[in-house]
């Protein structure tokens, strides 16, 4: 099977490559060569905060003998300007146009986090900011979450679903909006429904009115489901959505209706504080329905402790699987042709 040149989103990899990565990730749980990527360097550029992505990539690289360095605007660098065509007479004394090629020249692979700016839905859906930064790199690029994709999370979540024996064909996943005080991006819900559709699952998007996801996200998931034998529907009816669900995957995102209008979006969300998961959400689900969340999660706001601390919760498994799946991605991008697959 041919090697990938970048890790941008699961859809462009195709099913066979995803299966290949999952197989390697599974085997990394029990054995791996601690010198497999000796001498290789991973550069990471975090334009936004992270805990799991940052640390799991460092751990992934360390376990196979490679090393990592991290750059973020909060460090003692010269500030980092991202706007095009700007006169740089403000705080930042460095532009990504010079910084990114310099960082990339020190490494064999680069991971970039550049989240949605949240001003314009069409701009964020186009992923223009990430694609522009990527064009400045002449080494393989890993998307560590962009405006519209989070492939590292989705690959780990696919493995977590497999680990929990959630059926691929016929399994039902409900991806639900919940209340959160901040306007979060559409990357995780969009990629989660697409990942589940790739897996052949029956997907229900549960969201209040005004929080529909973009046509790009919904059409892409529906087209994929049509090929895999899955399905994608959306509703604001919680009881109907959760009936017989095998998985409840929770995430908040900013309103599509009021996208870029921060006050209107906040007012709309403030009316929906009761969208907080408690045990009652599981009354009509499958007996073994699991709770998933990509983290970080706000306890008592998005979900109550009674769920998060219960046997239903898969959040630690999801976080741990970030490391194993990323070991597979790094191996795919960095191993030399002389090394066996
Ligand atoms: N799930 C996830 O990407 O977590 P971080 O934002 O902490 O990296």
Short mmCIF file of C-alpha atoms in Angstrom, two decimals, residues 98-318:
data_model
loop_
_atom_site.label_atom_id
_atom_site.label_comp_id
_atom_site.label_asym_id
_atom_site.label_seq_id
_atom_site.Cartn_x
_atom_site.Cartn_y
_atom_site.Cartn_z
CA UNK A 98 9.08 33.29 7.99
CA UNK A 99 8.58 31.31 11.20
CA UNK A 100 6.99 28.17 9.71
CA UNK A 101 9.64 27.48 7.03
CA UNK A 102 12.35 28.01 9.66
CA UNK A 103 10.70 25.60 12.11
CA UNK A 104 10.09 23.06 9.33
CA UNK A 105 13.75 23.19 8.26
CA UNK A 106 14.77 21.79 11.70
CA UNK A 107 12.47 18.76 11.55
CA UNK A 108 11.39 15.69 9.54
CA UNK A 109 7.67 16.18 10.12
CA UNK A 110 5.60 19.07 11.46
CA UNK A 111 2.32 19.09 13.35
CA UNK A 112 0.18 22.22 13.31
CA UNK A 113 -2.81 23.33 15.39
CA UNK A 114 -4.69 26.31 13.95
CA UNK A 115 -8.30 26.36 15.15
CA UNK A 116 -11.26 28.18 13.61
CA UNK A 117 -11.17 31.93 14.05
CA UNK A 118 -14.98 31.86 14.31
CA UNK A 119 -15.72 35.02 12.29
CA UNK A 120 -16.96 33.57 9.02
CA UNK A 121 -18.41 30.07 8.56
CA UNK A 122 -17.49 29.77 4.85
CA UNK A 123 -13.90 30.82 5.59
CA UNK A 124 -13.58 28.29 8.43
CA UNK A 125 -15.21 25.50 6.40
CA UNK A 126 -12.68 26.15 3.61
CA UNK A 127 -9.87 25.58 6.16
CA UNK A 128 -7.99 28.38 4.38
CA UNK A 129 -5.79 29.29 7.37
CA UNK A 130 -4.48 25.76 7.89
CA UNK A 131 -4.00 25.18 4.17
CA UNK A 132 -1.99 28.39 3.88
CA UNK A 133 0.31 27.41 6.76
CA UNK A 134 0.67 23.92 5.31
CA UNK A 135 1.78 25.43 1.98
CA UNK A 136 4.76 26.99 3.80
CA UNK A 137 6.14 23.52 4.72
CA UNK A 138 8.21 21.25 2.51
CA UNK A 139 8.06 18.30 4.93
CA UNK A 140 5.08 16.06 5.85
CA UNK A 141 2.38 17.88 7.81
CA UNK A 142 0.12 16.49 10.52
CA UNK A 143 -3.15 18.30 11.19
CA UNK A 144 -3.27 18.62 14.99
CA UNK A 145 -6.71 20.29 14.63
CA UNK A 146 -7.69 22.88 12.10
CA UNK A 147 -10.83 24.95 11.64
CA UNK A 148 -12.79 22.02 10.27
CA UNK A 149 -10.82 18.79 10.89
CA UNK A 150 -9.34 16.89 13.84
CA UNK A 151 -8.10 13.65 12.24
CA UNK A 152 -5.88 12.65 15.19
CA UNK A 153 -8.96 12.63 17.44
CA UNK A 154 -11.06 10.77 14.89
CA UNK A 155 -8.49 8.01 14.32
CA UNK A 156 -8.16 7.50 18.08
CA UNK A 157 -11.95 7.49 18.47
CA UNK A 158 -12.29 4.87 15.73
CA UNK A 159 -9.84 2.67 17.66
CA UNK A 160 -11.73 3.30 20.90
CA UNK A 161 -15.00 2.22 19.25
CA UNK A 162 -13.26 -0.95 18.04
CA UNK A 163 -11.74 -1.56 21.49
CA UNK A 164 -15.21 -1.31 23.05
CA UNK A 165 -16.63 -3.70 20.40
CA UNK A 166 -19.13 -1.09 19.20
CA UNK A 167 -20.57 -2.61 16.01
CA UNK A 168 -19.45 -1.01 12.77
CA UNK A 169 -22.42 -1.95 10.60
CA UNK A 170 -25.65 -1.42 12.51
CA UNK A 171 -24.05 0.34 15.48
CA UNK A 172 -25.77 3.59 16.44
CA UNK A 173 -23.85 6.69 17.51
CA UNK A 174 -25.51 9.92 18.63
CA UNK A 175 -23.31 13.01 18.31
CA UNK A 176 -24.94 15.60 20.55
CA UNK A 177 -24.50 19.30 21.10
CA UNK A 178 -24.25 20.34 24.76
CA UNK A 179 -24.06 23.72 26.47
CA UNK A 180 -20.62 25.32 26.89
CA UNK A 181 -19.87 28.95 27.72
CA UNK A 182 -17.37 29.29 24.84
CA UNK A 183 -18.16 29.15 21.11
CA UNK A 184 -16.26 26.03 20.04
CA UNK A 185 -15.44 25.02 16.45
CA UNK A 186 -17.20 22.51 14.20
CA UNK A 187 -14.10 20.34 13.71
CA UNK A 188 -14.79 17.61 16.28
CA UNK A 189 -18.53 17.08 15.63
CA UNK A 190 -17.98 17.25 11.85
CA UNK A 191 -15.11 14.78 11.79
CA UNK A 192 -16.81 12.51 14.34
CA UNK A 193 -19.93 12.03 12.25
CA UNK A 194 -17.76 11.47 9.17
CA UNK A 195 -15.54 8.94 10.98
CA UNK A 196 -18.63 7.06 12.17
CA UNK A 197 -20.06 7.11 8.64
CA UNK A 198 -16.75 5.73 7.30
CA UNK A 199 -17.11 2.98 9.90
CA UNK A 200 -20.54 2.12 8.46
CA UNK A 201 -22.47 3.22 11.57
CA UNK A 202 -25.91 4.77 11.85
CA UNK A 203 -25.25 8.36 12.88
CA UNK A 204 -27.71 10.74 14.52
CA UNK A 205 -26.75 14.39 14.96
CA UNK A 206 -28.71 15.71 17.95
CA UNK A 207 -28.72 19.50 18.15
CA UNK A 208 -31.03 22.37 19.05
CA UNK A 209 -32.38 24.56 16.28
CA UNK A 210 -29.76 27.07 15.13
CA UNK A 211 -26.87 24.62 15.73
CA UNK A 212 -27.10 22.69 12.47
CA UNK A 213 -23.73 21.82 10.97
CA UNK A 214 -22.75 23.14 7.53
CA UNK A 215 -23.90 21.51 4.30
CA UNK A 216 -20.26 20.62 3.61
CA UNK A 217 -20.11 18.52 6.78
CA UNK A 218 -23.53 16.91 6.42
CA UNK A 219 -23.24 16.15 2.68
CA UNK A 220 -19.78 14.66 3.12
CA UNK A 221 -20.99 12.37 5.93
CA UNK A 222 -24.12 11.35 4.00
CA UNK A 223 -22.14 10.58 0.83
CA UNK A 224 -19.72 8.44 2.84
CA UNK A 225 -22.56 6.63 4.65
CA UNK A 226 -24.15 5.82 1.29
CA UNK A 227 -20.95 3.99 0.33
CA UNK A 228 -20.43 2.14 3.62
CA UNK A 229 -24.01 1.07 4.33
CA UNK A 230 -24.41 3.50 7.21
CA UNK A 231 -26.81 6.41 7.58
CA UNK A 232 -26.81 10.02 8.78
CA UNK A 233 -29.87 11.81 10.19
CA UNK A 234 -30.32 14.91 12.36
CA UNK A 235 -32.93 15.94 14.91
CA UNK A 236 -33.60 18.09 17.96
CA UNK A 237 -35.72 15.34 19.58
CA UNK A 238 -33.53 13.95 22.38
CA UNK A 239 -35.65 10.91 23.31
CA UNK A 240 -36.04 9.83 19.72
CA UNK A 241 -32.34 10.36 18.96
CA UNK A 242 -31.05 8.38 21.92
CA UNK A 243 -33.32 5.36 21.47
CA UNK A 244 -31.16 2.21 21.24
CA UNK A 245 -27.93 4.22 20.90
CA UNK A 246 -24.67 2.32 21.42
CA UNK A 247 -22.68 5.52 21.89
CA UNK A 248 -23.42 9.06 23.01
CA UNK A 249 -20.62 11.35 21.79
CA UNK A 250 -20.87 14.85 23.24
CA UNK A 251 -19.41 18.14 22.10
CA UNK A 252 -20.43 21.79 22.04
CA UNK A 253 -20.07 24.02 18.99
CA UNK A 254 -20.93 27.55 18.02
CA UNK A 255 -24.25 28.32 16.39
CA UNK A 256 -24.25 28.15 12.61
CA UNK A 257 -27.17 30.61 12.59
CA UNK A 258 -25.20 33.25 14.55
CA UNK A 259 -21.70 32.28 13.40
CA UNK A 260 -19.34 35.19 13.91
CA UNK A 261 -21.95 37.17 15.91
CA UNK A 262 -20.49 36.52 19.34
CA UNK A 263 -23.22 38.20 21.43
CA UNK A 264 -26.11 36.62 19.51
CA UNK A 265 -24.43 33.22 19.68
CA UNK A 266 -23.87 33.57 23.45
CA UNK A 267 -27.48 34.66 24.03
CA UNK A 268 -28.71 31.67 22.02
CA UNK A 269 -26.48 29.27 23.97
CA UNK A 270 -27.45 30.76 27.33
CA UNK A 271 -31.05 29.64 26.74
CA UNK A 272 -29.84 26.04 26.37
CA UNK A 273 -28.04 25.39 29.66
CA UNK A 274 -30.24 22.33 30.23
CA UNK A 275 -28.34 20.58 27.43
CA UNK A 276 -26.08 18.96 30.06
CA UNK A 277 -25.77 15.16 30.06
CA UNK A 278 -27.02 13.27 33.13
CA UNK A 279 -28.18 9.69 33.71
CA UNK A 280 -31.63 10.47 32.29
CA UNK A 281 -30.10 10.74 28.80
CA UNK A 282 -29.46 6.99 28.95
CA UNK A 283 -33.02 5.84 29.77
CA UNK A 284 -33.80 4.58 26.26
CA UNK A 285 -30.30 3.82 25.00
CA UNK A 286 -28.79 0.40 24.51
CA UNK A 287 -27.93 -1.19 27.90
CA UNK A 288 -24.19 -0.84 27.30
CA UNK A 289 -24.32 2.62 25.75
CA UNK A 290 -20.95 4.38 26.21
CA UNK A 291 -20.29 8.08 26.82
CA UNK A 292 -17.57 9.68 24.70
CA UNK A 293 -16.01 13.16 24.70
CA UNK A 294 -12.78 14.35 23.08
CA UNK A 295 -11.87 16.48 26.16
CA UNK A 296 -11.30 18.93 27.71
CA UNK A 297 -14.75 18.70 29.33
CA UNK A 298 -16.42 21.13 31.74
CA UNK A 299 -17.82 19.06 34.62
CA UNK A 300 -21.29 20.10 35.75
CA UNK A 301 -21.70 22.19 32.59
CA UNK A 302 -21.47 19.76 29.65
CA UNK A 303 -21.97 16.57 31.67
CA UNK A 304 -22.58 15.66 35.31
CA UNK A 305 -20.04 13.72 37.40
CA UNK A 306 -22.58 10.87 37.69
CA UNK A 307 -21.94 10.09 34.01
CA UNK A 308 -18.30 11.14 33.65
CA UNK A 309 -17.23 9.06 36.67
CA UNK A 310 -19.39 6.06 35.78
CA UNK A 311 -18.56 2.85 33.91
CA UNK A 312 -20.24 4.41 30.87
CA UNK A 313 -17.43 6.90 30.32
CA UNK A 314 -14.80 6.13 27.68
CA UNK A 315 -12.93 9.45 27.87
CA UNK A 316 -9.69 8.06 29.33
CA UNK A 317 -9.60 5.28 26.73
CA UNK A 318 -10.07 7.91 24.01
#
